[in-house]
Amino acid sequence: MTKKALFLFTLLAIIYLSVVVGLIYLAHNYIKYVNELEEKKCKCSEDDKRDMVKNFSYLILVSWGLFILAIIISPPIELINIFSSRIFSLVQFLLVAGYGAILFLYSKKLIDESCKCSESWVREAMQYQSYVYIFFSIISFLLFIGKIILGNDIKEIKKISRVLRNNIK
């Protein structure tokens, strides 16, 4: 492995690890935030979506834990096969879209109702993270549709890209 490739791999690994740690930190804070709202008996925060935010956050924490465990104990080729499968893409889309929608709807409700007892940086983070999750759910959906249309056949995709490159020249 060349020095440039090693540097690029290290840089990408640090960025990816930072994002994962940030997402785990936010999910943990959402659970803590909802628990605080429940302890304060914050009336304007009472909603079915409050429990959904907490349950989805637990699901996200467990999912990331399993993902990290899979990276540690599974051979890379098996991980590539799993992560490139249509079912994995569908589950990923459903999780990201569902979590993004719940975060958006709940934080919007709290903001729209000017719920004083819910004021926190966590509520704002919830709103902004929902935008990111909705964006990524759209990307996941497009990738899922692309996999259905093109299939997972790497040789076929390489063949199409060669044809396109030759036509551009």
JSON list of C-alpha atoms in Angstrom, two decimals, residues 84-91 93 139-153 156-157 160:
[
{"chain": "A", "resi": 84, "resn": "SER", "atom": "CA", "xyz": [-24.42, -4.45, -1.00]},
{"chain": "A", "resi": 85, "resn": "SER", "atom": "CA", "xyz": [-27.55, -6.58, -0.74]},
{"chain": "A", "resi": 86, "resn": "ARG", "atom": "CA", "xyz": [-30.99, -5.21, -1.59]},
{"chain": "A", "resi": 87, "resn": "ILE", "atom": "CA", "xyz": [-32.45, -6.28, 1.74]},
{"chain": "A", "resi": 88, "resn": "PHE", "atom": "CA", "xyz": [-29.77, -4.39, 3.67]},
{"chain": "A", "resi": 89, "resn": "SER", "atom": "CA", "xyz": [-30.45, -1.31, 1.54]},
{"chain": "A", "resi": 90, "resn": "LEU", "atom": "CA", "xyz": [-34.18, -1.59, 2.21]},
{"chain": "A", "resi": 91, "resn": "VAL", "atom": "CA", "xyz": [-33.72, -1.98, 5.97]},
{"chain": "A", "resi": 93, "resn": "PHE", "atom": "CA", "xyz": [-33.70, 3.08, 4.07]},
{"chain": "A", "resi": 139, "resn": "ILE", "atom": "CA", "xyz": [-30.22, 8.90, -1.37]},
{"chain": "A", "resi": 140, "resn": "SER", "atom": "CA", "xyz": [-30.77, 5.40, 0.07]},
{"chain": "A", "resi": 141, "resn": "PHE", "atom": "CA", "xyz": [-34.07, 5.12, -1.77]},
{"chain": "A", "resi": 142, "resn": "LEU", "atom": "CA", "xyz": [-32.46, 6.13, -5.06]},
{"chain": "A", "resi": 143, "resn": "LEU", "atom": "CA", "xyz": [-29.64, 3.61, -4.51]},
{"chain": "A", "resi": 144, "resn": "PHE", "atom": "CA", "xyz": [-32.19, 0.91, -3.68]},
{"chain": "A", "resi": 145, "resn": "ILE", "atom": "CA", "xyz": [-34.10, 1.64, -6.88]},
{"chain": "A", "resi": 146, "resn": "GLY", "atom": "CA", "xyz": [-30.80, 1.68, -8.79]},
{"chain": "A", "resi": 147, "resn": "LYS", "atom": "CA", "xyz": [-29.89, -1.74, -7.40]},
{"chain": "A", "resi": 148, "resn": "ILE", "atom": "CA", "xyz": [-33.28, -3.10, -8.44]},
{"chain": "A", "resi": 149, "resn": "ILE", "atom": "CA", "xyz": [-32.93, -1.70, -11.94]},
{"chain": "A", "resi": 150, "resn": "LEU", "atom": "CA", "xyz": [-29.25, -2.53, -12.46]},
{"chain": "A", "resi": 151, "resn": "GLY", "atom": "CA", "xyz": [-28.94, -5.51, -10.15]},
{"chain": "A", "resi": 152, "resn": "ASN", "atom": "CA", "xyz": [-25.89, -6.20, -8.01]},
{"chain": "A", "resi": 153, "resn": "ASP", "atom": "CA", "xyz": [-23.83, -7.52, -10.89]},
{"chain": "A", "resi": 156, "resn": "GLU", "atom": "CA", "xyz": [-22.53, -5.42, -15.71]},
{"chain": "A", "resi": 157, "resn": "ILE", "atom": "CA", "xyz": [-22.01, -2.04, -14.05]},
{"chain": "A", "resi": 160, "resn": "ILE", "atom": "CA", "xyz": [-21.94, 0.01, -18.73]}
]
